[in-house]
Amino acid sequence: GAFAQIFGALVAALTPALMDFGSKLSTDTVGLVLWPLAALLALRLVRGADPRWWLALGATVGLGLETKYTMLFYATAMLVALVILPQRRVLATPWFIAGALLAASIALPNLVWQADHGFPMWALLHNAALHKNNVLDPLQYLASQLLITHPLLSPVWLAGVIFLFRRSDARFL
């Protein structure tokens, strides 16, 4: 609706880091679409959507792995949460396996290329950890996230986190 569109535009306008991600094509730009899309698809599956949507989720995760390897941690965290929560019933379908295989088949050429070239991404990440990235404790990390998303907008995502914890069907997110 109109409120959601205006509110979304306001959030985007007041979040310089997200505006920066969206003003150029990078792995971060693609992640801004694929990560929430994966969450949306998983939530729809938990809420009773056709199990064939596992294929869409698998394709989303596979594409996400092509752009940012951290998608593996995101997908794994969702899977572990699904396994330990009552929503595990959505995994009891061959479509889940098909979606997982689709994600793996999309990401496999990249993995093969990395292996064939001595895993250059590991070298890049290692050098970034030594020379570029700052190591933050959990409190510093939270503070940096509050600043990146703009202190005035922090209530938006904090409300979202609280909402997810309060909704039993969305808690796995």
Short mmCIF file of N, CA and C in Angstrom, two decimals:
data_model
loop_
_atom_site.label_atom_id
_atom_site.label_comp_id
_atom_site.label_asym_id
_atom_site.label_seq_id
_atom_site.Cartn_x
_atom_site.Cartn_y
_atom_site.Cartn_z
N GLY A 1 0.81 -1.19 0.00
CA GLY A 1 0.00 0.00 0.00
C GLY A 1 0.85 1.26 0.00
N ALA A 2 0.19 2.38 0.00
CA ALA A 2 0.88 3.67 -0.06
C ALA A 2 1.77 3.89 1.16
N PHE A 3 1.27 3.53 2.35
CA PHE A 3 2.08 3.71 3.56
C PHE A 3 3.37 2.92 3.47
N ALA A 4 3.28 1.66 3.04
CA ALA A 4 4.48 0.82 2.93
C ALA A 4 5.46 1.39 1.92
N GLN A 5 4.96 1.90 0.80
CA GLN A 5 5.84 2.48 -0.22
C GLN A 5 6.54 3.74 0.30
N ILE A 6 5.79 4.60 0.95
CA ILE A 6 6.38 5.83 1.49
C ILE A 6 7.36 5.50 2.60
N PHE A 7 6.97 4.59 3.48
CA PHE A 7 7.84 4.20 4.58
C PHE A 7 9.12 3.56 4.05
N GLY A 8 8.99 2.69 3.05
CA GLY A 8 10.17 2.06 2.44
C GLY A 8 11.08 3.08 1.79
N ALA A 9 10.51 4.06 1.11
CA ALA A 9 11.30 5.12 0.48
C ALA A 9 12.02 5.95 1.54
N LEU A 10 11.33 6.24 2.64
CA LEU A 10 11.93 7.00 3.74
C LEU A 10 13.10 6.23 4.35
N VAL A 11 12.90 4.95 4.58
CA VAL A 11 13.97 4.11 5.14
C VAL A 11 15.17 4.11 4.20
N ALA A 12 14.93 3.92 2.91
CA ALA A 12 16.03 3.90 1.94
C ALA A 12 16.74 5.25 1.89
N ALA A 13 15.97 6.34 1.94
CA ALA A 13 16.57 7.68 1.85
C ALA A 13 17.42 8.01 3.07
N LEU A 14 17.06 7.47 4.22
CA LEU A 14 17.78 7.78 5.45
C LEU A 14 18.85 6.76 5.79
N THR A 15 19.12 5.83 4.92
CA THR A 15 20.13 4.81 5.18
C THR A 15 21.23 4.93 4.13
N PRO A 16 22.22 5.79 4.39
CA PRO A 16 23.25 6.04 3.39
C PRO A 16 24.01 4.78 2.95
N ALA A 17 24.26 3.85 3.86
CA ALA A 17 24.99 2.64 3.48
C ALA A 17 24.20 1.84 2.46
N LEU A 18 22.90 1.71 2.68
CA LEU A 18 22.07 0.98 1.72
C LEU A 18 21.96 1.73 0.40
N MET A 19 21.89 3.05 0.46
CA MET A 19 21.86 3.84 -0.77
C MET A 19 23.16 3.64 -1.55
N ASP A 20 24.28 3.57 -0.84
CA ASP A 20 25.56 3.34 -1.49
C ASP A 20 25.58 1.97 -2.16
N PHE A 21 25.09 0.95 -1.46
CA PHE A 21 25.04 -0.40 -2.04
C PHE A 21 24.18 -0.40 -3.30
N GLY A 22 23.09 0.35 -3.27
CA GLY A 22 22.17 0.35 -4.38
C GLY A 22 22.56 1.24 -5.54
N SER A 23 23.61 2.05 -5.37
CA SER A 23 24.01 2.96 -6.44
C SER A 23 25.08 2.38 -7.35
N LYS A 24 25.51 1.17 -7.05
CA LYS A 24 26.50 0.50 -7.89
C LYS A 24 26.20 -0.99 -7.88
N LEU A 25 26.72 -1.67 -8.88
CA LEU A 25 26.51 -3.11 -8.92
C LEU A 25 27.66 -3.80 -8.21
N SER A 26 27.35 -4.51 -7.16
CA SER A 26 28.36 -5.24 -6.40
C SER A 26 27.68 -6.46 -5.79
N THR A 27 28.47 -7.26 -5.12
CA THR A 27 27.88 -8.43 -4.45
C THR A 27 26.92 -7.99 -3.35
N ASP A 28 27.19 -6.85 -2.75
CA ASP A 28 26.29 -6.35 -1.71
C ASP A 28 24.94 -5.98 -2.29
N THR A 29 24.93 -5.41 -3.48
CA THR A 29 23.67 -5.01 -4.12
C THR A 29 22.78 -6.23 -4.35
N VAL A 30 23.36 -7.29 -4.88
CA VAL A 30 22.60 -8.50 -5.16
C VAL A 30 22.10 -9.14 -3.86
N GLY A 31 22.93 -9.11 -2.83
CA GLY A 31 22.55 -9.67 -1.54
C GLY A 31 21.36 -8.96 -0.92
N LEU A 32 21.22 -7.66 -1.19
CA LEU A 32 20.09 -6.91 -0.65
C LEU A 32 18.76 -7.44 -1.19
N VAL A 33 18.81 -8.12 -2.32
CA VAL A 33 17.61 -8.71 -2.89
C VAL A 33 17.50 -10.19 -2.54
N LEU A 34 18.61 -10.93 -2.69
CA LEU A 34 18.54 -12.39 -2.54
C LEU A 34 18.35 -12.86 -1.10
N TRP A 35 18.97 -12.21 -0.15
CA TRP A 35 18.82 -12.65 1.24
C TRP A 35 17.38 -12.48 1.73
N PRO A 36 16.75 -11.32 1.56
CA PRO A 36 15.35 -11.21 1.97
C PRO A 36 14.43 -12.11 1.14
N LEU A 37 14.76 -12.30 -0.14
CA LEU A 37 13.95 -13.19 -0.96
C LEU A 37 14.01 -14.61 -0.41
N ALA A 38 15.19 -15.06 -0.01
CA ALA A 38 15.32 -16.40 0.58
C ALA A 38 14.48 -16.50 1.85
N ALA A 39 14.51 -15.47 2.67
CA ALA A 39 13.71 -15.47 3.91
C ALA A 39 12.22 -15.50 3.57
N LEU A 40 11.80 -14.72 2.59
CA LEU A 40 10.39 -14.68 2.20
C LEU A 40 9.93 -16.05 1.69
N LEU A 41 10.74 -16.66 0.84
CA LEU A 41 10.37 -17.97 0.30
C LEU A 41 10.30 -19.02 1.41
N ALA A 42 11.26 -19.00 2.32
CA ALA A 42 11.24 -19.95 3.43
C ALA A 42 10.01 -19.72 4.31
N LEU A 43 9.69 -18.47 4.57
CA LEU A 43 8.52 -18.16 5.39
C LEU A 43 7.24 -18.63 4.71
N ARG A 44 7.15 -18.44 3.41
CA ARG A 44 5.96 -18.91 2.69
C ARG A 44 5.85 -20.43 2.75
N LEU A 45 6.98 -21.12 2.65
CA LEU A 45 6.95 -22.58 2.75
C LEU A 45 6.47 -23.01 4.13
N VAL A 46 6.97 -22.35 5.16
CA VAL A 46 6.55 -22.67 6.53
C VAL A 46 5.07 -22.41 6.71
N ARG A 47 4.56 -21.42 6.03
CA ARG A 47 3.14 -21.06 6.16
C ARG A 47 2.24 -21.87 5.22
N GLY A 48 2.80 -22.89 4.57
CA GLY A 48 1.97 -23.81 3.81
C GLY A 48 1.97 -23.67 2.31
N ALA A 49 2.92 -22.95 1.75
CA ALA A 49 2.97 -22.81 0.29
C ALA A 49 3.27 -24.16 -0.36
N ASP A 50 3.01 -24.24 -1.63
CA ASP A 50 3.31 -25.44 -2.42
C ASP A 50 4.78 -25.81 -2.24
N PRO A 51 5.09 -27.05 -1.87
CA PRO A 51 6.48 -27.45 -1.63
C PRO A 51 7.40 -27.26 -2.83
N ARG A 52 6.83 -27.12 -4.01
CA ARG A 52 7.69 -26.88 -5.18
C ARG A 52 8.43 -25.55 -5.09
N TRP A 53 8.00 -24.68 -4.18
CA TRP A 53 8.71 -23.42 -3.96
C TRP A 53 10.11 -23.65 -3.41
N TRP A 54 10.39 -24.88 -2.94
CA TRP A 54 11.77 -25.20 -2.54
C TRP A 54 12.73 -25.00 -3.71
N LEU A 55 12.24 -25.21 -4.93
CA LEU A 55 13.09 -24.99 -6.10
C LEU A 55 13.45 -23.50 -6.23
N ALA A 56 12.50 -22.63 -6.00
CA ALA A 56 12.78 -21.19 -6.06
C ALA A 56 13.76 -20.80 -4.95
N LEU A 57 13.55 -21.37 -3.76
CA LEU A 57 14.47 -21.09 -2.66
C LEU A 57 15.86 -21.63 -2.98
N GLY A 58 15.94 -22.81 -3.55
CA GLY A 58 17.23 -23.37 -3.94
C GLY A 58 17.93 -22.51 -4.98
N ALA A 59 17.19 -22.03 -5.96
CA ALA A 59 17.77 -21.16 -6.98
C ALA A 59 18.25 -19.85 -6.36
N THR A 60 17.48 -19.32 -5.43
CA THR A 60 17.86 -18.07 -4.76
C THR A 60 19.14 -18.27 -3.96
N VAL A 61 19.21 -19.36 -3.21
CA VAL A 61 20.42 -19.64 -2.41
C VAL A 61 21.61 -19.89 -3.35
N GLY A 62 21.39 -20.64 -4.41
CA GLY A 62 22.47 -20.90 -5.37
C GLY A 62 23.02 -19.62 -5.98
N LEU A 63 22.12 -18.73 -6.41
CA LEU A 63 22.57 -17.44 -6.95
C LEU A 63 23.26 -16.61 -5.87
N GLY A 64 22.73 -16.67 -4.67
CA GLY A 64 23.35 -15.96 -3.56
C GLY A 64 24.76 -16.45 -3.29
N LEU A 65 24.96 -17.76 -3.41
CA LEU A 65 26.31 -18.31 -3.22
C LEU A 65 27.26 -17.86 -4.32
N GLU A 66 26.72 -17.60 -5.49
CA GLU A 66 27.56 -17.12 -6.59
C GLU A 66 28.04 -15.69 -6.34
N THR A 67 27.28 -14.91 -5.60
CA THR A 67 27.64 -13.52 -5.39
C THR A 67 28.30 -13.25 -4.05
N LYS A 68 27.99 -14.06 -3.05
CA LYS A 68 28.55 -13.84 -1.72
C LYS A 68 28.56 -15.18 -1.00
N TYR A 69 29.74 -15.65 -0.65
CA TYR A 69 29.85 -16.97 -0.03
C TYR A 69 29.19 -17.02 1.35
N THR A 70 28.99 -15.87 1.98
CA THR A 70 28.34 -15.86 3.28
C THR A 70 26.88 -16.33 3.20
N MET A 71 26.34 -16.42 2.00
CA MET A 71 24.99 -16.99 1.85
C MET A 71 24.95 -18.40 2.43
N LEU A 72 26.07 -19.10 2.41
CA LEU A 72 26.13 -20.45 2.98
C LEU A 72 25.82 -20.41 4.47
N PHE A 73 26.36 -19.43 5.18
CA PHE A 73 26.09 -19.31 6.62
C PHE A 73 24.62 -18.95 6.86
N TYR A 74 24.09 -18.07 6.04
CA TYR A 74 22.70 -17.65 6.15
C TYR A 74 21.76 -18.83 5.93
N ALA A 75 21.99 -19.57 4.85
CA ALA A 75 21.14 -20.72 4.53
C ALA A 75 21.28 -21.81 5.59
N THR A 76 22.50 -22.02 6.05
CA THR A 76 22.73 -23.04 7.08
C THR A 76 22.03 -22.66 8.38
N ALA A 77 22.09 -21.39 8.74
CA ALA A 77 21.42 -20.93 9.96
C ALA A 77 19.91 -21.13 9.86
N MET A 78 19.33 -20.82 8.69
CA MET A 78 17.89 -21.05 8.51
C MET A 78 17.57 -22.54 8.60
N LEU A 79 18.40 -23.37 7.99
CA LEU A 79 18.17 -24.81 8.01
C LEU A 79 18.25 -25.36 9.43
N VAL A 80 19.27 -24.96 10.18
CA VAL A 80 19.40 -25.43 11.56
C VAL A 80 18.20 -24.98 12.38
N ALA A 81 17.79 -23.73 12.20
CA ALA A 81 16.61 -23.23 12.93
C ALA A 81 15.37 -24.03 12.57
N LEU A 82 15.20 -24.35 11.30
CA LEU A 82 14.05 -25.16 10.90
C LEU A 82 14.10 -26.54 11.53
N VAL A 83 15.28 -27.13 11.59
CA VAL A 83 15.42 -28.48 12.14
C VAL A 83 15.08 -28.51 13.62
N ILE A 84 15.47 -27.49 14.37
CA ILE A 84 15.26 -27.54 15.82
C ILE A 84 13.92 -26.98 16.26
N LEU A 85 13.21 -26.32 15.37
CA LEU A 85 11.90 -25.77 15.71
C LEU A 85 10.78 -26.62 15.11
N PRO A 86 9.57 -26.44 15.56
CA PRO A 86 8.46 -27.26 15.04
C PRO A 86 8.23 -27.16 13.53
N GLN A 87 8.75 -26.13 12.91
CA GLN A 87 8.56 -25.98 11.47
C GLN A 87 9.34 -27.00 10.65
N ARG A 88 10.04 -27.91 11.32
CA ARG A 88 10.85 -28.92 10.61
C ARG A 88 10.01 -29.76 9.66
N ARG A 89 8.71 -29.78 9.84
CA ARG A 89 7.83 -30.56 8.96
C ARG A 89 7.95 -30.14 7.50
N VAL A 90 8.33 -28.87 7.23
CA VAL A 90 8.43 -28.43 5.84
C VAL A 90 9.61 -29.07 5.11
N LEU A 91 10.52 -29.66 5.89
CA LEU A 91 11.69 -30.32 5.28
C LEU A 91 11.36 -31.72 4.80
N ALA A 92 10.22 -32.25 5.23
CA ALA A 92 9.86 -33.64 4.92
C ALA A 92 9.18 -33.74 3.55
N THR A 93 9.89 -33.33 2.54
CA THR A 93 9.37 -33.41 1.18
C THR A 93 10.55 -33.59 0.22
N PRO A 94 10.36 -34.32 -0.84
CA PRO A 94 11.44 -34.44 -1.82
C PRO A 94 11.79 -33.11 -2.48
N TRP A 95 10.87 -32.15 -2.42
CA TRP A 95 11.15 -30.85 -3.01
C TRP A 95 12.25 -30.10 -2.25
N PHE A 96 12.36 -30.36 -0.95
CA PHE A 96 13.46 -29.77 -0.18
C PHE A 96 14.80 -30.28 -0.72
N ILE A 97 14.90 -31.59 -0.91
CA ILE A 97 16.13 -32.17 -1.46
C ILE A 97 16.40 -31.61 -2.86
N ALA A 98 15.35 -31.50 -3.67
CA ALA A 98 15.51 -30.96 -5.02
C ALA A 98 16.01 -29.51 -4.97
N GLY A 99 15.47 -28.72 -4.06
CA GLY A 99 15.93 -27.33 -3.91
C GLY A 99 17.38 -27.26 -3.46
N ALA A 100 17.75 -28.13 -2.52
CA ALA A 100 19.14 -28.15 -2.05
C ALA A 100 20.09 -28.56 -3.18
N LEU A 101 19.67 -29.54 -3.96
CA LEU A 101 20.49 -29.97 -5.11
C LEU A 101 20.59 -28.88 -6.16
N LEU A 102 19.51 -28.14 -6.36
CA LEU A 102 19.55 -27.03 -7.32
C LEU A 102 20.53 -25.96 -6.84
N ALA A 103 20.47 -25.62 -5.56
CA ALA A 103 21.41 -24.63 -5.02
C ALA A 103 22.85 -25.10 -5.20
N ALA A 104 23.09 -26.37 -4.89
CA ALA A 104 24.45 -26.93 -5.02
C ALA A 104 24.90 -26.94 -6.48
N SER A 105 24.00 -27.28 -7.40
CA SER A 105 24.38 -27.34 -8.81
C SER A 105 24.67 -25.94 -9.37
N ILE A 106 23.99 -24.93 -8.88
CA ILE A 106 24.26 -23.56 -9.32
C ILE A 106 25.62 -23.10 -8.79
N ALA A 107 25.93 -23.46 -7.54
CA ALA A 107 27.17 -23.01 -6.91
C ALA A 107 28.37 -23.89 -7.28
N LEU A 108 28.14 -25.09 -7.75
CA LEU A 108 29.23 -26.04 -8.01
C LEU A 108 30.29 -25.52 -8.99
N PRO A 109 29.94 -24.93 -10.12
CA PRO A 109 31.00 -24.45 -11.02
C PRO A 109 31.95 -23.46 -10.35
N ASN A 110 31.41 -22.60 -9.50
CA ASN A 110 32.23 -21.64 -8.78
C ASN A 110 33.18 -22.37 -7.83
N LEU A 111 32.66 -23.36 -7.11
CA LEU A 111 33.48 -24.14 -6.20
C LEU A 111 34.59 -24.88 -6.95
N VAL A 112 34.25 -25.45 -8.09
CA VAL A 112 35.25 -26.15 -8.90
C VAL A 112 36.32 -25.18 -9.38
N TRP A 113 35.91 -24.00 -9.84
CA TRP A 113 36.88 -23.00 -10.29
C TRP A 113 37.79 -22.59 -9.13
N GLN A 114 37.19 -22.34 -7.96
CA GLN A 114 38.00 -21.97 -6.79
C GLN A 114 39.02 -23.07 -6.47
N ALA A 115 38.57 -24.31 -6.47
CA ALA A 115 39.48 -25.43 -6.17
C ALA A 115 40.58 -25.54 -7.22
N ASP A 116 40.21 -25.37 -8.47
CA ASP A 116 41.18 -25.47 -9.57
C ASP A 116 42.24 -24.37 -9.51
N HIS A 117 41.91 -23.25 -8.90
CA HIS A 117 42.83 -22.12 -8.83
C HIS A 117 43.39 -21.91 -7.43
N GLY A 118 43.34 -22.92 -6.59
CA GLY A 118 43.95 -22.83 -5.26
C GLY A 118 43.17 -22.00 -4.26
N PHE A 119 41.87 -21.91 -4.43
CA PHE A 119 40.98 -21.16 -3.54
C PHE A 119 41.48 -19.72 -3.30
N PRO A 120 41.53 -18.92 -4.37
CA PRO A 120 42.00 -17.54 -4.21
C PRO A 120 41.12 -16.70 -3.27
N MET A 121 39.86 -17.04 -3.13
CA MET A 121 39.01 -16.28 -2.23
C MET A 121 39.47 -16.43 -0.79
N TRP A 122 39.96 -17.62 -0.42
CA TRP A 122 40.48 -17.79 0.94
C TRP A 122 41.66 -16.86 1.17
N ALA A 123 42.55 -16.74 0.16
CA ALA A 123 43.69 -15.84 0.28
C ALA A 123 43.22 -14.40 0.44
N LEU A 124 42.23 -14.00 -0.36
CA LEU A 124 41.69 -12.65 -0.27
C LEU A 124 41.10 -12.40 1.12
N LEU A 125 40.30 -13.33 1.61
CA LEU A 125 39.68 -13.15 2.92
C LEU A 125 40.73 -13.13 4.04
N HIS A 126 41.74 -13.97 3.90
CA HIS A 126 42.81 -14.00 4.90
C HIS A 126 43.54 -12.66 4.94
N ASN A 127 43.88 -12.12 3.77
CA ASN A 127 44.56 -10.83 3.72
C ASN A 127 43.67 -9.71 4.21
N ALA A 128 42.39 -9.78 3.91
CA ALA A 128 41.47 -8.75 4.42
C ALA A 128 41.40 -8.80 5.93
N ALA A 129 41.39 -10.01 6.49
CA ALA A 129 41.33 -10.14 7.94
C ALA A 129 42.59 -9.58 8.59
N LEU A 130 43.73 -9.73 7.92
CA LEU A 130 44.99 -9.24 8.48
C LEU A 130 45.19 -7.75 8.30
N HIS A 131 44.74 -7.21 7.15
CA HIS A 131 45.14 -5.86 6.80
C HIS A 131 43.99 -4.87 6.60
N LYS A 132 42.76 -5.34 6.54
CA LYS A 132 41.66 -4.42 6.20
C LYS A 132 40.56 -4.41 7.25
N ASN A 133 40.04 -5.56 7.57
CA ASN A 133 38.86 -5.65 8.43
C ASN A 133 39.21 -5.38 9.89
N ASN A 134 38.31 -4.71 10.58
CA ASN A 134 38.44 -4.51 12.01
C ASN A 134 37.73 -5.64 12.73
N VAL A 135 38.35 -6.16 13.76
CA VAL A 135 37.73 -7.19 14.57
C VAL A 135 36.93 -6.49 15.67
N LEU A 136 35.63 -6.81 15.72
CA LEU A 136 34.74 -6.18 16.68
C LEU A 136 34.19 -7.22 17.65
N ASP A 137 34.04 -6.81 18.90
CA ASP A 137 33.34 -7.70 19.82
C ASP A 137 31.84 -7.54 19.55
N PRO A 138 31.01 -8.42 20.12
CA PRO A 138 29.57 -8.36 19.78
C PRO A 138 28.92 -7.01 20.04
N LEU A 139 29.30 -6.33 21.12
CA LEU A 139 28.70 -5.03 21.42
C LEU A 139 29.13 -3.97 20.39
N GLN A 140 30.40 -4.00 20.00
CA GLN A 140 30.87 -3.07 18.97
C GLN A 140 30.18 -3.36 17.63
N TYR A 141 29.98 -4.63 17.33
CA TYR A 141 29.31 -5.00 16.09
C TYR A 141 27.88 -4.46 16.08
N LEU A 142 27.16 -4.63 17.18
CA LEU A 142 25.79 -4.13 17.28
C LEU A 142 25.77 -2.61 17.11
N ALA A 143 26.70 -1.93 17.76
CA ALA A 143 26.77 -0.47 17.63
C ALA A 143 27.04 -0.06 16.18
N SER A 144 27.92 -0.79 15.50
CA SER A 144 28.21 -0.45 14.10
C SER A 144 26.98 -0.68 13.22
N GLN A 145 26.21 -1.73 13.51
CA GLN A 145 24.99 -1.97 12.74
C GLN A 145 23.96 -0.86 12.97
N LEU A 146 23.88 -0.39 14.20
CA LEU A 146 22.97 0.72 14.49
C LEU A 146 23.38 1.97 13.71
N LEU A 147 24.68 2.21 13.58
CA LEU A 147 25.15 3.38 12.83
C LEU A 147 24.97 3.19 11.33
N ILE A 148 25.25 1.99 10.81
CA ILE A 148 25.13 1.74 9.38
C ILE A 148 23.68 1.92 8.92
N THR A 149 22.76 1.40 9.72
CA THR A 149 21.35 1.50 9.33
C THR A 149 20.71 2.80 9.78
N HIS A 150 21.48 3.68 10.38
CA HIS A 150 21.08 5.00 10.84
C HIS A 150 20.34 4.87 12.17
N PRO A 151 20.80 5.59 13.18
CA PRO A 151 20.17 5.48 14.50
C PRO A 151 18.67 5.77 14.50
N LEU A 152 18.21 6.66 13.64
CA LEU A 152 16.78 6.96 13.60
C LEU A 152 15.96 5.80 13.04
N LEU A 153 16.61 4.93 12.24
CA LEU A 153 15.89 3.82 11.63
C LEU A 153 16.10 2.50 12.37
N SER A 154 16.95 2.49 13.35
CA SER A 154 17.18 1.27 14.11
C SER A 154 15.89 0.68 14.69
N PRO A 155 14.96 1.51 15.15
CA PRO A 155 13.70 0.93 15.65
C PRO A 155 12.97 0.09 14.60
N VAL A 156 13.17 0.40 13.32
CA VAL A 156 12.49 -0.36 12.26
C VAL A 156 12.96 -1.80 12.27
N TRP A 157 14.30 -2.01 12.21
CA TRP A 157 14.76 -3.39 12.17
C TRP A 157 14.69 -4.06 13.54
N LEU A 158 14.81 -3.28 14.61
CA LEU A 158 14.64 -3.87 15.94
C LEU A 158 13.20 -4.36 16.12
N ALA A 159 12.24 -3.59 15.62
CA ALA A 159 10.83 -4.02 15.67
C ALA A 159 10.66 -5.29 14.84
N GLY A 160 11.35 -5.37 13.71
CA GLY A 160 11.28 -6.58 12.89
C GLY A 160 11.82 -7.79 13.61
N VAL A 161 12.92 -7.64 14.31
CA VAL A 161 13.50 -8.75 15.07
C VAL A 161 12.53 -9.19 16.17
N ILE A 162 11.97 -8.23 16.89
CA ILE A 162 11.01 -8.55 17.95
C ILE A 162 9.79 -9.26 17.35
N PHE A 163 9.31 -8.76 16.22
CA PHE A 163 8.18 -9.38 15.53
C PHE A 163 8.48 -10.85 15.20
N LEU A 164 9.68 -11.10 14.67
CA LEU A 164 10.04 -12.48 14.32
C LEU A 164 10.08 -13.39 15.54
N PHE A 165 10.57 -12.89 16.65
CA PHE A 165 10.61 -13.71 17.87
C PHE A 165 9.21 -13.98 18.42
N ARG A 166 8.30 -13.04 18.22
CA ARG A 166 6.95 -13.20 18.77
C ARG A 166 6.06 -14.08 17.91
N ARG A 167 6.36 -14.20 16.62
CA ARG A 167 5.56 -15.02 15.71
C ARG A 167 6.15 -16.42 15.65
N SER A 168 5.43 -17.40 16.12
CA SER A 168 5.98 -18.75 16.17
C SER A 168 6.28 -19.29 14.77
N ASP A 169 5.51 -18.87 13.76
CA ASP A 169 5.77 -19.37 12.42
C ASP A 169 6.95 -18.69 11.74
N ALA A 170 7.41 -17.58 12.29
CA ALA A 170 8.52 -16.84 11.69
C ALA A 170 9.78 -16.86 12.56
N ARG A 171 9.68 -17.49 13.73
CA ARG A 171 10.79 -17.46 14.68
C ARG A 171 12.07 -18.05 14.11
N PHE A 172 11.98 -18.99 13.20
CA PHE A 172 13.18 -19.62 12.64
C PHE A 172 14.04 -18.59 11.89
N LEU A 173 13.44 -17.50 11.46
CA LEU A 173 14.21 -16.46 10.77
C LEU A 173 15.02 -15.64 11.75
#
